[in-house]
Amino acid sequence: DAGVIQSPRHEVTEMGQEVTLRCKPISGHNSLFWYRQTMMRGLELLIYFNNNVPIDDSGMPEDRFSAKMPNASFSTLKIQPSEPRDSAVYFCASSSTIGGDSGNTIYFGEGSWLTVV
Amino acid sequence: GNSVTQMEGPVTLSEEAFLTINCTYTATGYPSLFWYVQYPGEGLQLLLKATKADDKGSNKGFEATYRKETTSFHLEKGSVQVSDSAVYFCAPLGTDSSYKLIFGSGTRLLVRP
């Protein structure tokens, strides 16, 4: 089975441009997470969805960030307008359930490496 | 909410040395505990996990035991290899309404030949 698939793997964009990161979770998983990793702040949870519904977006840094999950197999994280401080690695992750077996494992994609110049 | 404290890195060892990376956590209820590993330029991979007290997770020679009394989940390996050089993250998964992994700062391991 394919793992979590993210695109693009690498993106370099100019400040002010819109950036859209995409994620396809593992088939059958109903929880999806977006994390951001930087040297200064480590791994931060931005938002997570359960059954396509945003459950907790308290980690989204500001209004320039938005995330959607229109169906069970696709999610986007959008930054508009982008700024140099948004440069980071953005990870998407998925797992099978929320509220059930607490031993469920969260699987990560390989990340989208974003540089805003 | 959950939180986790890992030992400061980097940890530098010679090949075949014994490894311990300490991890302690605070959490509501009895969380599942995970160790993830991140190799240079890659994403996070699950290394091992434990779902209840006294469980031992193991994989690739690494082990960690869920110690409820000390709220710890220390990672150990008897003989490290150069290929184990990576960043290791400890993370509890809560059993409350916030079903999310909260990661520690990570511990960088460098193994020298």
Coordinates of C-alpha atoms in Angstrom, one line a residue:
Chain A
D1 CA 0.0 0.0 0.0
A2 CA 1.2 3.5 -0.8
G3 CA 2.1 5.7 2.1
V4 CA 1.1 9.3 2.6
I5 CA 1.8 11.1 -0.6
Q6 CA 2.7 14.8 -0.6
S7 CA 3.4 17.2 -3.4
P8 CA 5.4 19.1 -4.3
R9 CA 8.4 17.7 -2.7
H10 CA 10.3 20.9 -3.1
E11 CA 9.1 24.4 -3.9
V12 CA 10.9 27.7 -4.1
T13 CA 8.6 30.7 -4.5
E14 CA 8.8 34.5 -4.2
M15 CA 7.4 36.4 -1.2
G16 CA 3.8 37.3 -1.8
Q17 CA 3.0 34.3 -4.0
E18 CA 0.4 31.8 -3.2
V19 CA 1.6 28.3 -2.2
T20 CA -0.5 25.2 -2.2
L21 CA 0.7 22.0 -0.7
R22 CA -1.2 18.7 -1.4
C23 CA -1.6 15.5 0.5
K24 CA -3.1 12.1 -0.2
P25 CA -3.5 10.1 3.0
I26 CA -3.2 6.4 3.3
S27 CA -6.4 4.7 1.9
G28 CA -8.8 3.9 4.7
H29 CA -7.3 6.4 7.1
N30 CA -9.8 8.9 8.4
S31 CA -7.6 11.3 10.4
L32 CA -5.2 13.7 8.7
F33 CA -2.6 16.0 10.2
W34 CA -0.5 18.9 8.9
Y35 CA 2.8 19.5 10.7
R36 CA 5.5 22.1 10.1
Q37 CA 9.1 21.6 11.0
T38 CA 11.7 24.4 11.4
M39 CA 15.0 24.5 13.2
M40 CA 13.8 27.2 15.6
R41 CA 10.4 25.7 16.6
G42 CA 10.8 22.0 15.8
L43 CA 7.7 20.0 14.9
E44 CA 4.5 21.9 15.3
L45 CA 1.0 20.6 14.7
L46 CA -0.9 23.1 12.5
I47 CA -4.3 21.4 12.0
Y48 CA -5.9 18.0 12.0
F49 CA -9.0 16.6 10.5
N50 CA -11.2 13.7 11.4
N51 CA -13.6 12.3 8.7
N52 CA -12.8 15.4 6.6
V53 CA -13.8 17.8 9.3
P54 CA -11.3 20.2 11.0
I55 CA -11.1 19.3 14.6
D56 CA -8.3 21.5 15.9
D57 CA -6.8 24.4 14.0
S58 CA -5.3 26.1 16.9
G59 CA -1.8 25.6 15.5
M60 CA -2.4 27.5 12.3
P61 CA -0.1 30.5 12.6
E62 CA -2.3 33.2 11.1
D63 CA -5.0 33.9 8.6
R64 CA -2.6 33.6 5.7
F65 CA -2.7 29.8 6.3
S66 CA -5.8 27.7 5.4
A67 CA -6.4 24.0 5.1
K68 CA -9.1 22.0 3.4
M69 CA -10.1 18.4 3.1
P70 CA -12.8 18.1 0.5
N71 CA -12.8 14.3 0.6
A72 CA -11.3 11.4 2.3
S73 CA -8.4 11.1 -0.1
F74 CA -7.2 14.7 -0.5
S75 CA -6.2 17.7 1.6
T76 CA -4.5 21.0 0.8
L77 CA -2.6 23.5 2.9
K78 CA -2.5 27.0 1.4
I79 CA -0.4 30.0 2.2
Q80 CA -1.5 33.3 0.8
P81 CA 0.5 35.5 0.6
S82 CA 3.7 33.6 1.5
E83 CA 6.5 35.2 3.5
P84 CA 10.1 34.2 4.0
R85 CA 9.4 33.1 7.6
D86 CA 7.1 30.4 6.2
S87 CA 10.1 28.6 4.8
A88 CA 10.0 25.1 6.5
V89 CA 9.2 21.5 5.8
Y90 CA 5.5 20.8 5.9
F91 CA 4.5 17.2 6.7
C92 CA 1.2 15.6 6.2
A93 CA 0.3 12.5 8.2
S94 CA -2.6 10.2 8.6
S95 CA -4.0 7.5 10.9
S96 CA -6.9 5.1 11.0
T97 CA -9.1 6.4 13.8
I98 CA -9.7 8.9 16.4
G99 CA -11.4 7.9 19.7
G100 CA -11.0 4.2 19.3
D101 CA -7.9 2.1 19.9
S102 CA -5.3 4.5 21.4
G103 CA -2.5 2.5 19.8
N104 CA -3.2 3.7 16.3
T105 CA -0.1 4.8 14.5
I106 CA 0.3 8.1 12.7
Y107 CA 2.1 7.7 9.4
F108 CA 4.0 10.6 7.8
G109 CA 4.6 11.7 4.3
E110 CA 8.1 12.6 3.1
G111 CA 7.4 16.3 3.4
S112 CA 7.1 19.4 1.2
W113 CA 10.3 21.5 1.5
L114 CA 9.2 25.1 1.0
T115 CA 11.6 28.0 0.5
V116 CA 10.1 31.5 0.2
V117 CA 12.6 34.1 -1.0
Chain B
G1 CA -2.4 18.7 27.4
N2 CA 0.4 16.4 26.6
S3 CA 4.1 17.4 26.7
V4 CA 7.4 15.6 26.4
T5 CA 10.9 16.2 27.4
Q6 CA 13.9 14.7 25.6
M7 CA 17.5 14.8 26.5
E8 CA 19.5 17.5 24.7
G9 CA 21.5 16.5 21.8
P10 CA 23.6 16.0 19.9
V11 CA 24.6 12.6 21.2
T12 CA 27.9 11.5 19.7
L13 CA 28.9 7.8 20.0
S14 CA 31.4 5.5 18.5
E15 CA 30.1 2.5 16.5
E16 CA 29.0 -0.4 18.7
A17 CA 28.5 1.8 21.7
F18 CA 25.4 1.5 23.9
L19 CA 22.7 4.1 23.4
T20 CA 20.2 5.6 25.7
I21 CA 18.0 8.6 24.8
N22 CA 15.9 9.7 27.7
C23 CA 12.2 10.7 27.3
T24 CA 9.7 11.7 29.9
Y25 CA 6.2 12.9 29.3
T26 CA 3.1 14.4 30.9
A27 CA -0.3 13.4 29.6
T28 CA -3.9 13.0 30.6
G29 CA -4.9 9.4 31.0
Y30 CA -2.7 6.6 29.7
P31 CA -1.3 7.6 26.4
S32 CA 0.3 5.4 23.7
L33 CA 3.9 6.2 23.4
F34 CA 5.9 6.4 20.2
W35 CA 9.5 6.9 19.0
Y36 CA 10.0 8.2 15.5
V37 CA 13.2 8.6 13.6
Q38 CA 14.1 11.1 11.0
Y39 CA 17.1 10.5 8.7
P40 CA 18.8 13.4 7.0
G41 CA 16.6 14.9 4.3
E42 CA 13.7 12.5 5.0
G43 CA 10.4 12.5 6.7
L44 CA 9.5 10.9 10.1
Q45 CA 9.3 7.1 10.3
L46 CA 7.8 5.1 13.1
L47 CA 10.5 3.3 15.0
L48 CA 8.6 1.6 17.7
K49 CA 5.6 2.1 20.0
A50 CA 4.0 0.9 23.2
T51 CA 0.4 1.1 24.1
K52 CA 0.2 0.3 27.8
A53 CA 2.2 0.2 31.0
D54 CA 5.2 -2.2 31.0
D55 CA 4.9 -2.8 27.3
K56 CA 8.2 -3.0 25.5
G57 CA 8.4 -1.7 21.9
S58 CA 11.2 -2.9 19.8
N59 CA 12.5 -2.6 16.2
K60 CA 15.8 -2.7 14.4
G61 CA 17.6 -3.4 17.7
F62 CA 16.0 -0.5 19.5
E63 CA 13.9 -0.9 22.6
A64 CA 11.8 1.2 24.8
T65 CA 9.7 0.3 27.8
Y66 CA 6.5 2.1 28.9
R67 CA 7.2 3.1 32.5
K68 CA 4.0 4.5 34.0
E69 CA 5.4 5.0 37.4
T70 CA 8.2 7.3 36.1
T71 CA 6.3 8.5 33.1
S72 CA 9.2 7.6 30.9
F73 CA 9.9 5.9 27.6
H74 CA 13.7 5.8 27.2
L75 CA 15.1 4.6 23.9
E76 CA 18.0 2.1 24.1
K77 CA 20.1 0.1 21.7
G78 CA 22.9 -2.2 22.7
S79 CA 25.2 -1.5 19.7
V80 CA 24.8 1.5 17.5
Q81 CA 25.8 1.6 13.8
V82 CA 26.8 4.6 11.7
S83 CA 23.6 4.1 9.8
D84 CA 21.7 4.9 13.0
S85 CA 22.8 8.6 12.8
A86 CA 19.5 10.5 12.7
V87 CA 17.2 12.6 14.8
Y88 CA 15.0 10.7 17.2
F89 CA 11.6 12.0 18.5
C90 CA 9.6 10.8 21.4
A91 CA 5.9 11.4 21.3
P92 CA 2.8 10.6 23.5
L93 CA -0.5 10.2 21.8
G94 CA -3.2 11.4 24.1
T95 CA -6.4 9.6 25.0
D96 CA -8.4 12.8 25.6
S97 CA -10.3 14.7 22.9
S98 CA -7.1 15.9 21.3
Y99 CA -5.9 12.8 19.4
K100 CA -2.7 14.2 18.2
L101 CA 1.0 13.5 18.6
I102 CA 3.0 16.1 20.5
F103 CA 6.6 15.9 19.7
G104 CA 9.6 16.7 21.8
S105 CA 12.5 18.7 20.4
G106 CA 14.2 15.6 19.0
T107 CA 17.6 14.2 19.9
R108 CA 20.3 14.1 17.2
L109 CA 22.4 11.0 17.2
L110 CA 25.8 11.0 15.5
V111 CA 27.6 7.7 15.3
R112 CA 31.2 7.8 14.3
P113 CA 33.0 4.8 12.7

